[in-house]
Every structure is written in C-alpha cells, then in structure tokens.
C-alpha cells in the first residue's frame, strides 16, 4: 500500500515517518512517498481560512495529482497576547508569499518584546487530513500548550521549535530529542490518532 505525504518539507516528512505505521493490520507493508518523489508537482496554494480547510485542501490536492491516498496537515501557532496570531498564517508569518522560518521567529520575538514571560502563553495545533479515493477526508487534531521564550533555546527541530517552551516538559521543542518531541508534540498527537486509521485501511 502506498500513501503520499502531501508535502515538500523534508523535515516534516522525516518527523511523520517516525510516527506513522510501517504495516497495516493485515501485515501489509506501507510505503510512504512525498512530493520529492514527484518533482514536477508544485505546492498547492493554501487559501483556507482555517487549519482544517488548509489540511483538507493539501490532502485532496495530493490525491488528485498522484491518485494515491494522501496525507497532509496544517499547523498553527496561536499566541494569546497577539490575539491568536500567527494562527493559520504561521508558515508565512513574515512573508505572505513564502515560508521563511528565521524571519518568522524574528518577527514573533519583535511582536512579543513588550510582554513578560507570564503573558507569552501559546499553543500549537495540528490538524491532519487523510484523503481517500472515494472522496472522503478523515481529520484528526493534536494540541500542545506552552510559552514563547525570550530567546532561542535548542538546536533541534524546525520552525518555531527554538521559541516554543512546552509547559509540561520545561523545554523548548528544539531542546528535545526527536524521540522526546514525538512523545508529546501537537503533530505527534494528531498523527498518532491518524496512524490507527491508516492501519485499518
């Protein structure tokens, strides 16, 4: 069985491969492909107004482009002091036309500079979407609570990981090993639920 990870993001794909099942409940091997295996396929334009809409859009796009069962997600960082920003625009927070992780982090630090630690509460939410050939799209959601730090901490992960302190662990996501992160992250919580759906396919 082949499943498409509907992304060009190699960091995300690597993270998902550590969470998703290698075999289904019948013992059949599951092969995961991504857009790197289809170089001519471009990223879809993320026009959704919510994480769920964007996740569905990307999953349906992958299915349409390749004919494969397609798995996608959209992740948003919600910062309470910024009235929920960057939210659905998290990947393109600094530049509306492209993802730029360093610029996103610098903008976030600037926007939060007037706020004390106790005012920097935030949460990460991932909505995963699985598009099936019959037109059905299955959704699962994961969430983790935390704080935005005053400075970068840690060398691992990607995106906002060096600034997102997970309250229950006391570390930023970038200070965690991949194994530690995959036990508690928003993406893990969403895709761990999705793994059970995939096993049953």
Coordinates of N, CA and C in Angstrom, one line a residue:
X1 N 0.8 -1.2 0.0 CA 0.0 0.0 0.0 C 0.9 1.2 0.0
X2 N 0.6 2.2 -0.9 CA 1.3 3.4 -1.0 C 0.5 4.6 -0.5
X3 N 1.1 5.5 0.3 CA 0.5 6.7 0.8 C 1.4 7.9 0.6
X4 N 0.8 8.9 0.1 CA 1.5 10.1 -0.2 C 1.5 11.1 1.0
X5 N 2.7 11.5 1.4 CA 2.8 12.6 2.4 C 2.8 13.9 1.5
X6 N 1.7 14.6 1.6 CA 1.5 15.7 0.6 C 2.2 17.0 1.1
X7 N 3.6 16.9 1.0 CA 4.4 18.0 1.4 C 5.8 17.9 0.7
X8 N 6.4 19.1 0.5 CA 7.8 19.2 0.0 C 8.7 19.3 1.2
X9 N 8.2 19.5 2.4 CA 9.0 19.8 3.6 C 9.7 18.5 4.1
X10 N 11.0 18.4 3.9 CA 11.7 17.2 4.3 C 11.7 17.0 5.8
X11 N 11.8 18.1 6.5 CA 11.8 18.0 8.0 C 10.5 17.4 8.5
X12 N 9.4 17.9 7.9 CA 8.1 17.4 8.3 C 7.9 15.9 7.9
X13 N 8.3 15.6 6.7 CA 8.2 14.2 6.2 C 9.0 13.2 7.1
X14 N 10.2 13.7 7.5 CA 11.1 12.8 8.4 C 10.4 12.6 9.8
X15 N 9.8 13.7 10.3 CA 9.1 13.6 11.6 C 7.9 12.6 11.5
X16 N 7.2 12.7 10.4 CA 6.0 11.9 10.2 C 6.4 10.4 10.1
X17 N 7.5 10.1 9.4 CA 7.9 8.7 9.2 C 8.2 8.0 10.5
X18 N 8.5 8.8 11.6 CA 8.8 8.2 12.9 C 7.6 7.9 13.7
X19 N 6.4 8.5 13.2 CA 5.2 8.3 13.9 C 4.3 7.3 13.2
X20 N 4.3 7.3 11.9 CA 3.3 6.5 11.1 C 3.6 5.0 11.1
X21 N 2.6 4.2 10.9 CA 2.9 2.7 11.0 C 3.6 2.2 9.7
X22 N 4.4 1.2 9.9 CA 5.1 0.6 8.7 C 4.3 -0.5 8.0
X23 N 3.3 -1.0 8.8 CA 2.4 -2.0 8.2 C 1.0 -1.8 8.6
X24 N 0.0 -2.3 7.8 CA -1.4 -2.2 8.2 C -1.8 -3.4 9.1
X25 N -3.0 -3.5 9.5 CA -3.5 -4.5 10.4 C -3.4 -5.9 9.7
X26 N -3.3 -5.9 8.4 CA -3.2 -7.2 7.7 C -1.7 -7.7 7.5
X27 N -0.8 -6.8 8.0 CA 0.6 -7.2 7.9 C 1.2 -6.7 6.6
X28 N 0.5 -6.0 5.8 CA 1.0 -5.5 4.5 C 1.9 -4.3 4.7
X29 N 3.0 -4.2 4.0 CA 3.9 -3.1 4.2 C 3.3 -1.8 3.6
X30 N 3.5 -0.7 4.3 CA 3.0 0.6 3.8 C 4.2 1.4 3.3
X31 N 4.2 1.9 2.1 CA 5.3 2.7 1.5 C 4.8 4.1 1.5
X32 N 5.6 5.0 2.0 CA 5.3 6.4 2.1 C 6.1 7.2 1.0
X33 N 5.4 7.9 0.2 CA 6.1 8.8 -0.8 C 5.8 10.3 -0.4
X34 N 6.5 11.2 -0.9 CA 6.2 12.6 -0.7 C 6.4 13.3 -2.0
X35 N 6.2 14.6 -2.0 CA 6.3 15.4 -3.3 C 7.7 15.4 -3.8
X36 N 8.7 15.0 -3.0 CA 10.1 14.9 -3.5 C 10.2 13.8 -4.5
X37 N 9.3 12.8 -4.4 CA 9.2 11.7 -5.4 C 8.5 12.1 -6.7
X38 N 7.9 13.3 -6.7 CA 7.1 13.8 -7.8 C 7.6 15.3 -8.1
X39 N 8.8 15.4 -8.6 CA 9.4 16.8 -8.6 C 8.6 17.8 -9.5
X40 N 7.8 17.3 -10.4 CA 7.0 18.3 -11.2 C 5.8 18.8 -10.5
X41 N 5.4 18.3 -9.3 CA 4.3 18.7 -8.6 C 4.6 19.9 -7.7
X42 N 3.9 21.0 -7.9 CA 4.1 22.2 -7.1 C 3.3 22.1 -5.8
X43 N 3.6 23.0 -4.9 CA 2.8 23.1 -3.6 C 1.5 23.7 -4.0
X44 N 0.4 23.3 -3.4 CA -0.9 24.0 -3.7 C -0.9 25.3 -2.9
X45 N -1.7 26.2 -3.4 CA -1.8 27.5 -2.7 C -2.8 27.3 -1.5
X46 N -2.3 27.7 -0.4 CA -3.1 27.5 0.9 C -4.0 28.6 1.1
X47 N -5.2 28.5 0.6 CA -6.2 29.5 0.6 C -7.3 29.4 1.7
X48 N -7.2 28.3 2.5 CA -8.1 28.1 3.5 C -8.1 29.1 4.6
X49 N -9.2 29.3 5.3 CA -9.3 30.3 6.4 C -9.0 29.6 7.7
X50 N -9.0 28.3 7.7 CA -8.7 27.6 9.0 C -7.7 26.5 8.7
X51 N -7.1 26.0 9.8 CA -6.2 24.8 9.7 C -6.8 23.6 9.0
X52 N -8.1 23.4 9.4 CA -8.8 22.2 8.8 C -9.0 22.4 7.3
X53 N -9.3 23.6 6.9 CA -9.5 23.8 5.4 C -8.2 23.6 4.7
X54 N -7.1 24.1 5.2 CA -5.8 24.0 4.5 C -5.4 22.6 4.5
X55 N -5.6 21.8 5.6 CA -5.2 20.4 5.6 C -6.0 19.6 4.6
X56 N -7.3 19.9 4.5 CA -8.1 19.2 3.5 C -7.7 19.6 2.1
X57 N -7.4 20.8 1.9 CA -7.0 21.3 0.6 C -5.7 20.6 0.1
X58 N -4.8 20.5 1.0 CA -3.5 19.8 0.6 C -3.6 18.3 0.4
X59 N -4.4 17.7 1.3 CA -4.6 16.2 1.1 C -5.4 15.9 -0.2
X60 N -6.4 16.7 -0.5 CA -7.2 16.5 -1.7 C -6.3 16.8 -3.0
X61 N -5.5 17.8 -2.9 CA -4.6 18.1 -4.0 C -3.6 16.9 -4.3
X62 N -3.0 16.4 -3.2 CA -2.1 15.3 -3.4 C -2.8 14.1 -4.0
X63 N -4.0 13.8 -3.6 CA -4.8 12.7 -4.2 C -5.0 12.9 -5.6
X64 N -5.4 14.1 -6.0 CA -5.7 14.5 -7.3 C -4.5 14.4 -8.2
X65 N -3.4 14.8 -7.7 CA -2.1 14.9 -8.5 C -1.5 13.5 -8.8
X66 N -1.7 12.6 -7.8 CA -1.0 11.3 -7.9 C -1.9 10.1 -7.9
X67 N -3.1 10.3 -7.5 CA -4.0 9.1 -7.4 C -3.8 8.3 -6.2
X68 N -2.9 8.7 -5.3 CA -2.6 7.9 -4.1 C -3.4 8.5 -2.9
X69 N -3.7 7.6 -2.0 CA -4.2 8.0 -0.7 C -3.2 9.1 -0.2
X70 N -3.8 10.2 0.2 CA -2.9 11.4 0.5 C -3.1 11.9 1.9
X71 N -2.0 12.1 2.6 CA -2.0 12.6 4.0 C -1.3 13.9 4.1
X72 N -2.0 14.9 4.7 CA -1.5 16.2 4.8 C -1.8 16.8 6.2
X73 N -1.3 17.9 6.5 CA -1.6 18.6 7.8 C -1.4 20.1 7.6
X74 N -2.0 20.8 8.5 CA -1.7 22.2 8.6 C -1.6 22.5 10.1
X75 N -0.6 23.2 10.4 CA -0.2 23.5 11.8 C -0.2 25.0 12.1
X76 N -0.7 25.4 13.2 CA -0.8 26.8 13.5 C -0.3 27.1 15.0
X77 N 0.5 28.2 15.1 CA 0.9 28.6 16.4 C -0.1 29.7 16.8
X78 N -0.7 29.6 18.0 CA -1.7 30.6 18.5 C -1.0 31.3 19.7
X79 N -0.8 32.6 19.6 CA -0.2 33.3 20.7 C -1.3 34.2 21.3
X80 N -1.6 34.0 22.6 CA -2.7 34.7 23.2 C -2.5 36.2 23.2
X81 N -1.3 36.7 23.5 CA -1.0 38.1 23.5 C -1.2 38.8 22.2
X82 N -1.1 38.0 21.1 CA -1.2 38.5 19.7 C -2.6 38.2 19.2
X83 N -3.6 38.0 20.0 CA -5.0 37.8 19.6 C -5.1 36.6 18.7
X84 N -4.3 35.5 19.0 CA -4.3 34.3 18.2 C -3.4 34.2 17.0
X85 N -2.7 35.3 16.7 CA -1.7 35.3 15.6 C -0.5 34.4 16.0
X86 N 0.3 33.9 15.1 CA 0.1 34.0 13.6 C -1.0 33.0 13.1
X87 N -1.4 32.0 13.9 CA -2.6 31.1 13.5 C -2.4 30.4 12.2
X88 N -3.4 30.6 11.4 CA -3.4 29.9 10.1 C -2.3 30.4 9.2
X89 N -1.7 31.6 9.5 CA -0.6 32.1 8.7 C 0.8 31.8 9.3
X90 N 0.9 30.9 10.1 CA 2.1 30.6 10.8 C 3.3 30.4 9.9
X91 N 3.1 29.6 8.9 CA 4.2 29.3 8.0 C 4.7 30.5 7.2
X92 N 3.8 31.4 6.9 CA 4.1 32.6 6.1 C 3.9 33.9 6.9
X93 N 4.3 33.8 8.2 CA 4.0 34.9 9.1 C 4.8 36.2 8.7
X94 N 6.1 36.0 8.3 CA 6.9 37.2 7.9 C 6.7 37.6 6.5
X95 N 6.5 36.6 5.6 CA 6.3 36.9 4.2 C 5.1 36.2 3.7
X96 N 4.2 36.9 3.1 CA 2.9 36.3 2.7 C 3.1 35.4 1.5
X97 N 4.2 35.4 0.8 CA 4.4 34.6 -0.4 C 5.3 33.4 -0.2
X98 N 5.9 33.3 1.0 CA 6.8 32.1 1.2 C 7.0 31.9 2.7
X99 N 7.4 30.6 2.9 CA 7.8 30.2 4.3 C 9.2 30.6 4.5
X100 N 9.5 31.3 5.6 CA 10.9 31.7 6.0 C 11.0 31.6 7.5
X101 N 11.4 30.4 8.0 CA 11.5 30.2 9.4 C 12.2 31.2 10.2
X102 N 13.5 31.5 9.8 CA 14.2 32.5 10.6 C 13.5 33.9 10.7
X103 N 12.9 34.3 9.6 CA 12.2 35.6 9.6 C 10.9 35.5 10.4
X104 N 10.3 34.4 10.4 CA 9.1 34.2 11.2 C 9.4 34.3 12.7
X105 N 10.5 33.7 13.1 CA 10.9 33.7 14.5 C 11.3 35.1 14.9
X106 N 12.0 35.8 14.1 CA 12.4 37.2 14.4 C 11.2 38.1 14.6
X107 N 10.2 37.9 13.7 CA 9.0 38.7 13.7 C 8.3 38.4 15.0
X108 N 8.2 37.1 15.4 CA 7.5 36.8 16.6 C 8.1 37.4 17.8
X109 N 9.5 37.3 17.9 CA 10.2 37.9 19.0 C 9.9 39.4 19.1
X110 N 9.9 40.1 18.0 CA 9.7 41.5 17.9 C 8.3 41.9 18.4
X111 N 7.3 41.1 17.9 CA 5.9 41.4 18.3 C 5.7 41.2 19.8
X112 N 6.4 40.2 20.4 CA 6.2 39.9 21.8 C 7.2 40.6 22.7
X113 N 8.0 41.4 22.2 CA 9.0 42.1 23.0 C 8.4 42.9 24.2
X114 N 7.2 43.5 24.1 CA 6.7 44.2 25.3 C 6.1 43.3 26.4
X115 N 6.0 42.1 26.1 CA 5.3 41.2 27.0 C 6.3 40.4 27.9
X116 N 5.9 40.2 29.2 CA 6.6 39.4 30.2 C 6.4 37.9 29.9
X117 N 7.2 37.1 30.6 CA 7.1 35.6 30.4 C 5.6 35.2 30.7
X118 N 5.0 35.7 31.7 CA 3.7 35.2 32.1 C 2.6 35.6 31.1
X119 N 3.0 36.5 30.2 CA 2.0 37.0 29.2 C 2.2 36.4 27.8
X120 N 3.1 35.4 27.8 CA 3.6 34.9 26.5 C 3.0 33.4 26.2
X121 N 1.8 33.2 26.8 CA 1.2 31.8 26.6 C 0.8 31.6 25.1
X122 N 1.0 30.3 24.7 CA 0.7 30.0 23.3 C 0.3 28.5 23.2
X123 N -0.2 28.1 22.1 CA -0.4 26.7 21.9 C -0.1 26.4 20.4
X124 N 0.2 25.2 20.2 CA 0.4 24.6 18.8 C -0.7 23.7 18.5
X125 N -1.3 23.8 17.4 CA -2.4 22.9 16.9 C -2.0 22.3 15.6
X126 N -2.2 21.0 15.4 CA -2.0 20.4 14.1 C -3.4 19.7 13.8
X127 N -3.8 19.9 12.6 CA -5.0 19.2 12.0 C -4.4 18.3 10.9
X128 N -4.6 17.0 11.0 CA -4.2 16.1 10.0 C -5.4 15.7 9.1
X129 N -5.2 15.5 7.8 CA -6.2 15.2 6.9 C -5.8 14.0 6.0
X130 N -6.6 13.0 5.9 CA -6.4 11.8 5.1 C -7.4 11.8 4.0
X131 N -7.0 12.0 2.7 CA -7.9 12.0 1.6 C -7.9 10.6 0.9
X132 N -9.1 10.0 0.8 CA -9.3 8.7 0.3 C -9.9 8.7 -1.1
X133 N -9.6 7.7 -1.9 CA -10.1 7.7 -3.3 C -11.6 7.9 -3.5
X134 N -12.4 7.5 -2.5 CA -13.8 7.6 -2.5 C -14.3 9.0 -2.3
X135 N -13.4 10.0 -2.1 CA -13.8 11.4 -1.8 C -13.9 11.7 -0.4
X136 N -13.8 10.7 0.5 CA -13.9 11.0 2.0 C -12.5 11.6 2.5
X137 N -12.7 12.6 3.4 CA -11.5 13.1 4.1 C -11.7 12.9 5.6
X138 N -10.7 12.3 6.2 CA -10.7 12.0 7.6 C -9.8 13.0 8.3
X139 N -10.3 13.5 9.5 CA -9.5 14.5 10.2 C -9.2 14.0 11.6
X140 N -8.0 14.4 12.1 CA -7.6 14.2 13.5 C -6.8 15.5 13.9
X141 N -6.9 15.8 15.2 CA -6.3 17.0 15.7 C -5.5 16.8 16.9
X142 N -4.4 17.5 17.0 CA -3.5 17.4 18.2 C -3.1 18.8 18.7
X143 N -2.9 19.0 20.0 CA -2.6 20.3 20.5 C -1.7 20.2 21.7
X144 N -0.8 21.1 21.8 CA 0.1 21.2 23.0 C 0.2 22.7 23.5
X145 N 0.2 22.8 24.8 CA 0.3 24.2 25.4 C 1.7 24.6 25.7
X146 N 2.0 25.9 25.7 CA 3.3 26.3 26.1 C 3.4 27.8 26.2
X147 N 4.7 28.3 26.1 CA 5.0 29.7 26.2 C 6.0 30.0 25.2
X148 N 6.1 31.2 24.7 CA 7.1 31.7 23.8 C 8.2 32.3 24.6
X149 N 9.4 31.8 24.4 CA 10.6 32.2 25.2 C 11.1 33.6 24.7
X150 N 12.0 34.2 25.5 CA 12.5 35.5 25.1 C 13.7 35.4 24.1
X151 N 14.2 34.1 24.0 CA 15.4 33.9 23.2 C 15.4 32.5 22.6
X152 N 16.2 32.2 21.7 CA 16.3 30.9 21.1 C 16.9 29.9 22.1
X153 N 16.4 28.7 22.1 CA 16.9 27.7 23.0 C 16.8 26.3 22.3
X154 N 18.0 25.7 22.1 CA 18.0 24.4 21.5 C 18.4 24.4 20.0
X155 N 18.9 23.3 19.5 CA 19.4 23.2 18.2 C 18.6 22.3 17.3
X156 N 17.6 21.6 17.8 CA 16.9 20.6 17.1 C 15.6 21.1 16.5
X157 N 14.9 20.3 15.7 CA 13.6 20.7 15.2 C 13.7 21.7 14.1
X158 N 12.5 22.4 13.9 CA 12.5 23.4 12.8 C 11.3 24.3 13.1
X159 N 11.2 25.3 12.3 CA 10.1 26.3 12.5 C 10.2 27.1 13.8
X160 N 9.2 27.1 14.6 CA 9.1 27.8 15.9 C 9.7 27.0 17.0
X161 N 10.2 25.8 16.8 CA 10.7 25.0 17.9 C 11.6 25.6 18.9
X162 N 12.6 26.5 18.4 CA 13.5 27.0 19.4 C 12.9 28.1 20.3
X163 N 11.7 28.5 20.0 CA 11.0 29.5 20.8 C 9.8 29.0 21.6
X164 N 9.4 27.8 21.3 CA 8.2 27.2 21.9 C 8.5 26.3 23.1
X165 N 8.3 26.8 24.3 CA 8.6 26.1 25.5 C 7.3 25.3 25.9
X166 N 7.5 24.0 25.9 CA 6.4 23.1 26.3 C 6.2 23.1 27.8
X167 N 5.1 23.6 28.3 CA 4.9 23.8 29.7 C 5.1 22.5 30.5
X168 N 4.5 21.4 30.0 CA 4.6 20.1 30.8 C 5.9 19.5 30.9
X169 N 6.8 19.9 30.0 CA 8.2 19.3 29.9 C 9.3 20.3 30.5
X170 N 9.0 21.6 30.3 CA 10.0 22.6 30.7 C 11.2 22.8 29.8
X171 N 11.0 22.3 28.5 CA 12.0 22.5 27.5 C 11.3 23.1 26.2
X172 N 12.1 23.8 25.4 CA 11.6 24.1 24.1 C 11.6 22.9 23.3
X173 N 10.9 22.9 22.2 CA 10.8 21.7 21.3 C 12.2 21.5 20.7
X174 N 13.0 22.6 20.5 CA 14.3 22.5 19.9 C 15.3 21.9 20.9
X175 N 15.0 21.9 22.2 CA 15.9 21.3 23.2 C 15.6 19.8 23.4
X176 N 14.5 19.3 22.8 CA 14.2 17.9 22.9 C 14.8 17.1 21.8
X177 N 15.1 15.8 22.1 CA 15.5 14.9 21.0 C 14.2 14.6 20.2
X178 N 14.4 14.0 19.0 CA 13.3 13.7 18.2 C 12.3 12.7 18.9
X179 N 12.9 11.8 19.7 CA 12.1 10.9 20.5 C 11.3 11.6 21.5
X180 N 11.9 12.5 22.2 CA 11.1 13.3 23.2 C 10.0 14.1 22.6
X181 N 10.3 14.8 21.5 CA 9.3 15.6 20.8 C 8.2 14.7 20.3
X182 N 8.5 13.6 19.8 CA 7.4 12.8 19.2 C 6.5 12.1 20.2
X183 N 6.9 12.2 21.5 CA 6.0 11.7 22.5 C 4.9 12.7 22.9
X184 N 5.2 14.0 22.7 CA 4.2 15.0 23.2 C 3.8 16.0 22.2
X185 N 4.4 16.1 21.0 CA 4.1 17.2 20.2 C 2.7 17.2 19.6
X186 N 2.3 18.4 19.2 CA 1.0 18.6 18.5 C 0.9 17.7 17.3
X187 N 1.9 17.6 16.5 CA 1.9 16.8 15.3 C 1.8 15.3 15.7
X188 N 2.6 14.9 16.7 CA 2.5 13.5 17.2 C 1.1 13.2 17.6
X189 N 0.5 14.0 18.4 CA -0.9 13.7 18.9 C -1.9 13.6 17.8
X190 N -1.8 14.4 16.7 CA -2.7 14.3 15.6 C -2.4 13.0 14.8
X191 N -1.1 12.8 14.5 CA -0.8 11.7 13.6 C -0.8 10.3 14.3
X192 N -0.7 10.3 15.6 CA -0.8 9.1 16.3 C -2.2 8.5 16.2
X193 N -3.2 9.5 16.3 CA -4.6 9.1 16.0 C -4.8 8.6 14.6
X194 N -4.2 9.4 13.7 CA -4.3 9.0 12.2 C -3.7 7.7 11.9
X195 N -2.6 7.3 12.7 CA -2.0 6.0 12.4 C -2.9 4.9 12.6
X196 N -3.8 5.0 13.5 CA -4.8 3.9 13.7 C -5.7 3.8 12.6
X197 N -6.1 4.9 12.0 CA -6.9 4.9 10.7 C -6.2 4.2 9.6
X198 N -4.9 4.6 9.5 CA -4.1 4.0 8.4 C -3.9 2.5 8.5
X199 N -3.7 2.1 9.7 CA -3.5 0.6 10.0 C -4.8 -0.1 9.5
X200 N -5.9 0.5 9.6 CA -7.2 -0.2 9.3 C -7.5 -0.1 7.8
X201 N -6.8 0.6 7.0 CA -7.1 0.7 5.6 C -6.9 -0.6 4.9

